[in-house]
CSV table of C-alpha atoms and ligand atoms in Angstrom, one decimal:
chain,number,residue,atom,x,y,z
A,1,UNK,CA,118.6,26.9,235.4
A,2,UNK,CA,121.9,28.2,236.8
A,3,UNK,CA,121.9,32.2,237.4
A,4,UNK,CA,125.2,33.6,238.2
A,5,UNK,CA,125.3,37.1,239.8
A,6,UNK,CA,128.0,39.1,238.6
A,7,UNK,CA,129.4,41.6,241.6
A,8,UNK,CA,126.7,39.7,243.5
A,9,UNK,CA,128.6,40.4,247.1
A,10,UNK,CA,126.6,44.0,247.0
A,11,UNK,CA,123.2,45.1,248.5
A,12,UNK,CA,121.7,44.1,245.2
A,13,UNK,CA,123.7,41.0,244.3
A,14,UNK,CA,122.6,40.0,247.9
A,15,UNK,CA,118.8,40.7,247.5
A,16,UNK,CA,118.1,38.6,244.0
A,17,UNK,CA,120.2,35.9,245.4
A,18,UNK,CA,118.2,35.6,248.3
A,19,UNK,CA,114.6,35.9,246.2
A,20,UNK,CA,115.9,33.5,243.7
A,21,UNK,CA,117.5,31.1,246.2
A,22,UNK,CA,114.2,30.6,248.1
A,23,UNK,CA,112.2,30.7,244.9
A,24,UNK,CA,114.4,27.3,244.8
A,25,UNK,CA,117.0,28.1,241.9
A,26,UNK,CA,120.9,27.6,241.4
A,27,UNK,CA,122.7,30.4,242.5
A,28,UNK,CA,126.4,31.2,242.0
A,29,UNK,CA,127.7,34.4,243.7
A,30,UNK,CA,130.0,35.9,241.8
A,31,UNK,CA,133.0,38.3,243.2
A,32,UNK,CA,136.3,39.7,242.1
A,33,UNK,CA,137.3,37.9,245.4
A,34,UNK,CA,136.4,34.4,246.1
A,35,UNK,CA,136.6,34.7,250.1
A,36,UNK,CA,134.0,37.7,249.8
A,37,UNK,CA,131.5,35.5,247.6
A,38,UNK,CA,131.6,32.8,250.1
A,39,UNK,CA,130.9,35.0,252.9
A,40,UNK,CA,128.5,36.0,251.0
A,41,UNK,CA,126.4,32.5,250.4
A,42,UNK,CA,127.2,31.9,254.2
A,43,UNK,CA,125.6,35.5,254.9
A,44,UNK,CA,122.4,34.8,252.3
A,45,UNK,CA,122.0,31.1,254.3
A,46,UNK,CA,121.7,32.6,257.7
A,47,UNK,CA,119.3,35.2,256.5
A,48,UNK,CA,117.3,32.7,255.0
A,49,UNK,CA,118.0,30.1,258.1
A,50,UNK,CA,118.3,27.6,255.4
A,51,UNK,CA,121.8,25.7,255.0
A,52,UNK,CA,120.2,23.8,251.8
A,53,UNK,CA,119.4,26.5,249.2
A,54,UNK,CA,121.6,25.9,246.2
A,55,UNK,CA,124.2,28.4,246.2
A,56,UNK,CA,127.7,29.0,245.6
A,57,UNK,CA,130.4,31.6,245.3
A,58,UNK,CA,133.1,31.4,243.2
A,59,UNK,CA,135.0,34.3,241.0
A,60,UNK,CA,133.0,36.5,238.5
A,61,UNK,CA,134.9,34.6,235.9
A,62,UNK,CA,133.8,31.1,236.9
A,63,UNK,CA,130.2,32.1,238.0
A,64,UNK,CA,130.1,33.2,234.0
A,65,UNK,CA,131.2,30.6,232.6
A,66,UNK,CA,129.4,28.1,234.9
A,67,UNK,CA,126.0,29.9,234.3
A,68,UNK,CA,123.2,29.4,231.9
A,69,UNK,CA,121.9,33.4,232.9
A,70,UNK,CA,123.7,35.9,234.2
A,71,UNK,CA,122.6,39.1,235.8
A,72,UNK,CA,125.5,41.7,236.7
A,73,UNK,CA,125.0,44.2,239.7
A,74,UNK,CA,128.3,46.1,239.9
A,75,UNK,CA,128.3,50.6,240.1
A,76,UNK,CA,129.0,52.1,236.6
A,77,UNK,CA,132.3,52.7,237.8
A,78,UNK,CA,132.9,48.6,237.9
A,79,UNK,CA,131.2,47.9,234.7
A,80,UNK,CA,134.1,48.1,232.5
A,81,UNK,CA,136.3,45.9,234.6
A,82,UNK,CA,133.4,43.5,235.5
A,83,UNK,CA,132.7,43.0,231.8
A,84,UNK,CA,136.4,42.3,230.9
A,85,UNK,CA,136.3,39.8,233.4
A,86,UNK,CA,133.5,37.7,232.5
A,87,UNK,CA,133.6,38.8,228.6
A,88,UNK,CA,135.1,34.7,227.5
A,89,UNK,CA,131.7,33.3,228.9
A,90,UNK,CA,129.0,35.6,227.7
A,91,UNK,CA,128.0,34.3,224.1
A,92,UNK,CA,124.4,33.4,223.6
A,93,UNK,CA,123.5,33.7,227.2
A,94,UNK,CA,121.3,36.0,228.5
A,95,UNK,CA,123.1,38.6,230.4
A,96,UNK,CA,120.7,41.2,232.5
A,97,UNK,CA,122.5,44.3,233.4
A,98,UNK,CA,120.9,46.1,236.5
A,99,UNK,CA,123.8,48.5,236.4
A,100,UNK,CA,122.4,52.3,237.1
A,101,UNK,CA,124.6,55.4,235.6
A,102,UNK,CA,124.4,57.3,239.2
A,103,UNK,CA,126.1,60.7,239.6
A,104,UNK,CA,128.0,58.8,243.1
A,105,UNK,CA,130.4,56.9,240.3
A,106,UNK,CA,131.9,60.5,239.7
A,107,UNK,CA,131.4,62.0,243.5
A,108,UNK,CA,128.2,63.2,243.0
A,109,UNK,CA,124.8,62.9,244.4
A,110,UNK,CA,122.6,59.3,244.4
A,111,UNK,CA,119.5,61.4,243.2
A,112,UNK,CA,121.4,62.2,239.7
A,113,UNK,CA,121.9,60.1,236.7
A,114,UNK,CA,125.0,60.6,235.0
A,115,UNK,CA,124.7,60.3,231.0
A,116,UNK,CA,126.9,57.8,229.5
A,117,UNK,CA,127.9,58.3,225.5
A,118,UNK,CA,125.8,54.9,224.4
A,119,UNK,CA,122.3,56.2,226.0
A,120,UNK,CA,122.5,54.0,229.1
A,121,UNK,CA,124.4,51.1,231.2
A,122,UNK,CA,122.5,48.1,229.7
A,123,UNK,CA,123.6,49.7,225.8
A,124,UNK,CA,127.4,50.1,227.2
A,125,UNK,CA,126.6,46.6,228.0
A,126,UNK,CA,126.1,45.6,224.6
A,127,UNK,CA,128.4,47.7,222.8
A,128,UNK,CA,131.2,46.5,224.4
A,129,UNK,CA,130.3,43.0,224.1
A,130,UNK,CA,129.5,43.3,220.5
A,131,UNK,CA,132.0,40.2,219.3
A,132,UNK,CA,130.9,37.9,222.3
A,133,UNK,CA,127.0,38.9,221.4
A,134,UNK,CA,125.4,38.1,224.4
A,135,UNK,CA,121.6,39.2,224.7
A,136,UNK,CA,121.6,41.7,227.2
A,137,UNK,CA,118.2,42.8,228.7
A,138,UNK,CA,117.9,45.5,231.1
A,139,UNK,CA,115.9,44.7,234.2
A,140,UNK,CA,115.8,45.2,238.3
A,141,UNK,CA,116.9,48.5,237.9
A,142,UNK,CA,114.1,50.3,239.8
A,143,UNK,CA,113.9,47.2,242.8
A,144,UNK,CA,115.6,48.3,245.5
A,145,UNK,CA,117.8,46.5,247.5
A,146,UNK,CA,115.9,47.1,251.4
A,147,UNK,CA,112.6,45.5,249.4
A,148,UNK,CA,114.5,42.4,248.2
A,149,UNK,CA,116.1,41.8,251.5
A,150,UNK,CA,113.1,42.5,253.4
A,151,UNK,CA,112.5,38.6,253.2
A,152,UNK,CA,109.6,38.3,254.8
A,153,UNK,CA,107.6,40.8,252.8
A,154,UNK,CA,106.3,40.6,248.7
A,155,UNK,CA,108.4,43.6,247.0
A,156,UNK,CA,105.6,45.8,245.6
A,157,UNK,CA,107.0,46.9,242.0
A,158,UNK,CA,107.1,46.2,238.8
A,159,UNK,CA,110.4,45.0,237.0
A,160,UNK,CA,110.3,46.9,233.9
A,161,UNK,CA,112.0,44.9,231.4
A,162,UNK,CA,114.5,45.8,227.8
A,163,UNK,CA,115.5,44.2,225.4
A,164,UNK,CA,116.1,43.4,221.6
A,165,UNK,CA,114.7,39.8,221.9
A,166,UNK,CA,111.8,39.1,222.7
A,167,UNK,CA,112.0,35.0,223.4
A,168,UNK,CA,115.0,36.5,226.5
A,169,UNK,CA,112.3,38.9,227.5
A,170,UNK,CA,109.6,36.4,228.1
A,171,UNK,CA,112.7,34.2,230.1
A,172,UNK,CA,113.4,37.3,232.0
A,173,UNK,CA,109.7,38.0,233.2
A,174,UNK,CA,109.2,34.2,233.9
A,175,UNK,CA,112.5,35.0,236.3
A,176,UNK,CA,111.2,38.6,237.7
A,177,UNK,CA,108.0,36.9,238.5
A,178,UNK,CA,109.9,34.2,240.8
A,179,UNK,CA,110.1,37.1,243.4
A,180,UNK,CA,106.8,37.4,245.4
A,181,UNK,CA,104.3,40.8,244.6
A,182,UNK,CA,107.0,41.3,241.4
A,183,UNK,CA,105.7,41.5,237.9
A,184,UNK,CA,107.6,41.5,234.8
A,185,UNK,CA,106.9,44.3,232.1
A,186,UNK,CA,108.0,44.3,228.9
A,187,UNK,CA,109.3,47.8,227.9
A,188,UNK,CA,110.4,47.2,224.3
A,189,UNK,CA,114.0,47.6,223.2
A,190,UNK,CA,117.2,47.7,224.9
A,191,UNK,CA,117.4,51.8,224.2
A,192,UNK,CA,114.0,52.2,226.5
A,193,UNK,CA,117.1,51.2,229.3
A,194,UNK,CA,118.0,55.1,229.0
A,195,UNK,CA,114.0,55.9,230.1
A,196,UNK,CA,114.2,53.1,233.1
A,197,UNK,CA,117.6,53.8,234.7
A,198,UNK,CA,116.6,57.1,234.6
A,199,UNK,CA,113.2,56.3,237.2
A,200,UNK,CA,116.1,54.6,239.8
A,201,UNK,CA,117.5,58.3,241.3
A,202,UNK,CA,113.7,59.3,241.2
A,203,UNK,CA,112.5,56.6,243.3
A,204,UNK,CA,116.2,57.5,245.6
A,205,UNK,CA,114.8,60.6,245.4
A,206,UNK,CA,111.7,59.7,246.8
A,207,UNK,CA,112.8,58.0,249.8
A,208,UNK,CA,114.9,60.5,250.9
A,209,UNK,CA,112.4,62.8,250.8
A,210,UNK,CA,109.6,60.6,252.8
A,211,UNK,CA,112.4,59.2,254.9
A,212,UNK,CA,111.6,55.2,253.6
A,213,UNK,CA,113.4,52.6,252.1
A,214,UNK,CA,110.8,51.1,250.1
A,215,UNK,CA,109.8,53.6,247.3
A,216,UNK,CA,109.0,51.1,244.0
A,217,UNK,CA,107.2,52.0,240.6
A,218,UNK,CA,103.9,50.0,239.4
A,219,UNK,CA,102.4,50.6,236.2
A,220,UNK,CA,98.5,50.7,235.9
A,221,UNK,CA,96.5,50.3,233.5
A,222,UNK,CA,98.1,47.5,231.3
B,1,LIG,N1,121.3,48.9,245.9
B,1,LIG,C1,120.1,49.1,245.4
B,1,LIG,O1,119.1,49.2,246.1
B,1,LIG,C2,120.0,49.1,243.9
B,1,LIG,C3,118.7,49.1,243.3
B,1,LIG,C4,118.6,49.1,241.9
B,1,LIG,C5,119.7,49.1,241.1
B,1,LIG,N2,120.9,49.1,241.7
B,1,LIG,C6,122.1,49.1,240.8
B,1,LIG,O2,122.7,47.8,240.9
B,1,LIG,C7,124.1,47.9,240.9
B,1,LIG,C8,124.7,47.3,242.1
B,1,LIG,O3,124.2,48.0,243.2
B,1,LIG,P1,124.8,47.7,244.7
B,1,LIG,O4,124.2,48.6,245.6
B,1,LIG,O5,124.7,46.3,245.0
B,1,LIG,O6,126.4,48.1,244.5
B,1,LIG,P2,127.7,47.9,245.4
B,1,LIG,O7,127.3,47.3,246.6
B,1,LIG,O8,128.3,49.3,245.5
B,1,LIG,O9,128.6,47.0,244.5
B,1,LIG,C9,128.3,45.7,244.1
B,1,LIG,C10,129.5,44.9,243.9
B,1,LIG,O10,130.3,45.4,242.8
B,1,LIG,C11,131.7,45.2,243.0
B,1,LIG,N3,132.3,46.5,243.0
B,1,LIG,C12,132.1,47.6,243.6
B,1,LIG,N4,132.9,48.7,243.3
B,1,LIG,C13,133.8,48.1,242.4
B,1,LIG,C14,134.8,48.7,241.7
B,1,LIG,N5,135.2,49.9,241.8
B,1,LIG,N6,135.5,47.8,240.8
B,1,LIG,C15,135.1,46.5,240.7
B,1,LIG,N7,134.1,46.0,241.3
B,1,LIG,C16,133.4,46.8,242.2
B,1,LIG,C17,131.9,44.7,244.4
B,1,LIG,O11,132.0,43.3,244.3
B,1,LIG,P3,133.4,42.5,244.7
B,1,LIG,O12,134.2,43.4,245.6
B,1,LIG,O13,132.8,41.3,245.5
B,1,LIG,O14,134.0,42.2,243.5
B,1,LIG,C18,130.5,45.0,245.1
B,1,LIG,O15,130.2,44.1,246.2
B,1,LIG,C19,124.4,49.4,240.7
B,1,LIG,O16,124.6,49.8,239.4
B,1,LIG,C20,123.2,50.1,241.3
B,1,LIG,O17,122.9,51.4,240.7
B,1,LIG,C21,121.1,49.1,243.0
């Protein structure tokens, strides 16, 4: 399977790539500059001291259309634009959108959500692609980016997982569950987004507070 990230040259981009990279799959880096998504595979390489993973960088544009999955990792404030760019390339994939509405994309503070008009980022998603009809799940919102880059160590959270099909939702756990101590949740449709962006500030929140990086959400009881 080939997995582009979309606006994958950012702390988040950077940690899936590396998970998914060593979990041995196809990576394409995807950037709105293709210098910055090289320097980006070169950067994920020496992290991993591995010069053979299978990765890439190209354009957001290309790493679409080369793709079978996509996940995009871009602020709310680049979700328009990203989308625009890759928008030709989208149909019938799966496209997971880890976008979180923070307060920063209008100045304000990381531990607020902002509210957008279609109930959350991953349903902006959709609507906008309604022609293309990609199926857009919402997932790795709530992983932070120091426990996917803290390579060494299994990221302790669940990945709590939306969606309006349930075959993509089964895909998208089978992919969570690539990264070591993750597991995949389904969370029922794409609307229950607007409940799991929401636990993102919390958990920033949380790590401000107890001065740590690693703050993550597991669900008991299932
Ligand atoms: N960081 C985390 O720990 C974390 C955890 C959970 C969820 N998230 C969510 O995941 C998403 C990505 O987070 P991040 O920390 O990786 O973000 P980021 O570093 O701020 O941005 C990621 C990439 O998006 C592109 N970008 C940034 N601003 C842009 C703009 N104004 N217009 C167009 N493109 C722009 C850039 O790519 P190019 O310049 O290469 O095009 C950038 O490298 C966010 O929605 C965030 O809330 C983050």
């Amino acid at each position: 399977m080939k997995l582009a990230i979309v606006g994958g040259t950012g702390d988040q981009g950077i940690g899936l790539a590396l998970r998914f990279a060593k979990a041995g799959l196809e990576v394409i880096i995807g950037s709105r500059d293709v210098k910055k998504a090289e320097n980006t595979v070169n950067l994920i390489k020496n992290m991993l001291k591995d010069d053979n993973i299978n990765i890439c960088g190209t354009t957001n544009s290309k790493a679409a259309e080369k793709a079978d999955l996509l996940i995009m990792t871009v602020p709310l404030q680049a979700q328009m634009g990203t989308i625009f760019s890759i928008k030709d390339h989208v149909g019938d994939k799966i496209l997971i959108d880890a976008t979180v509405p923070l307060d920063t994309c209008i100045g304000g503070k990381p531990v607020r959500y902002v509210n957008v008009w279609e109930g959350s980022a991953a349903e902006r998603t959709a609507e906008f692609l309604k022609d293309e009809k990609p199926i857009v799940i919402s997932a790795f919102n709530n992983i932070s980016a120091a426990s996917l880059t803290n390579i060494e160590a299994d990221v302790d959270c669940d990945c709590l997982i939306s969606g309006d099909n349930n075959n993509a939702k089964a895909e998208v756990i089978q992919l969570a569950e690539k990264i070591p101590g993750v597991r995949g949740i389904d969370c029922g449709s794409l609307e229950n987004a607007r409940i799991v962006e929401k636990i993102t500030p919390l958990l920033i929140n949380l790590n401000i507070r107890n001065k740590i990086k690693l703050a993550g959400i597991r669900i008991t009881g299932l």
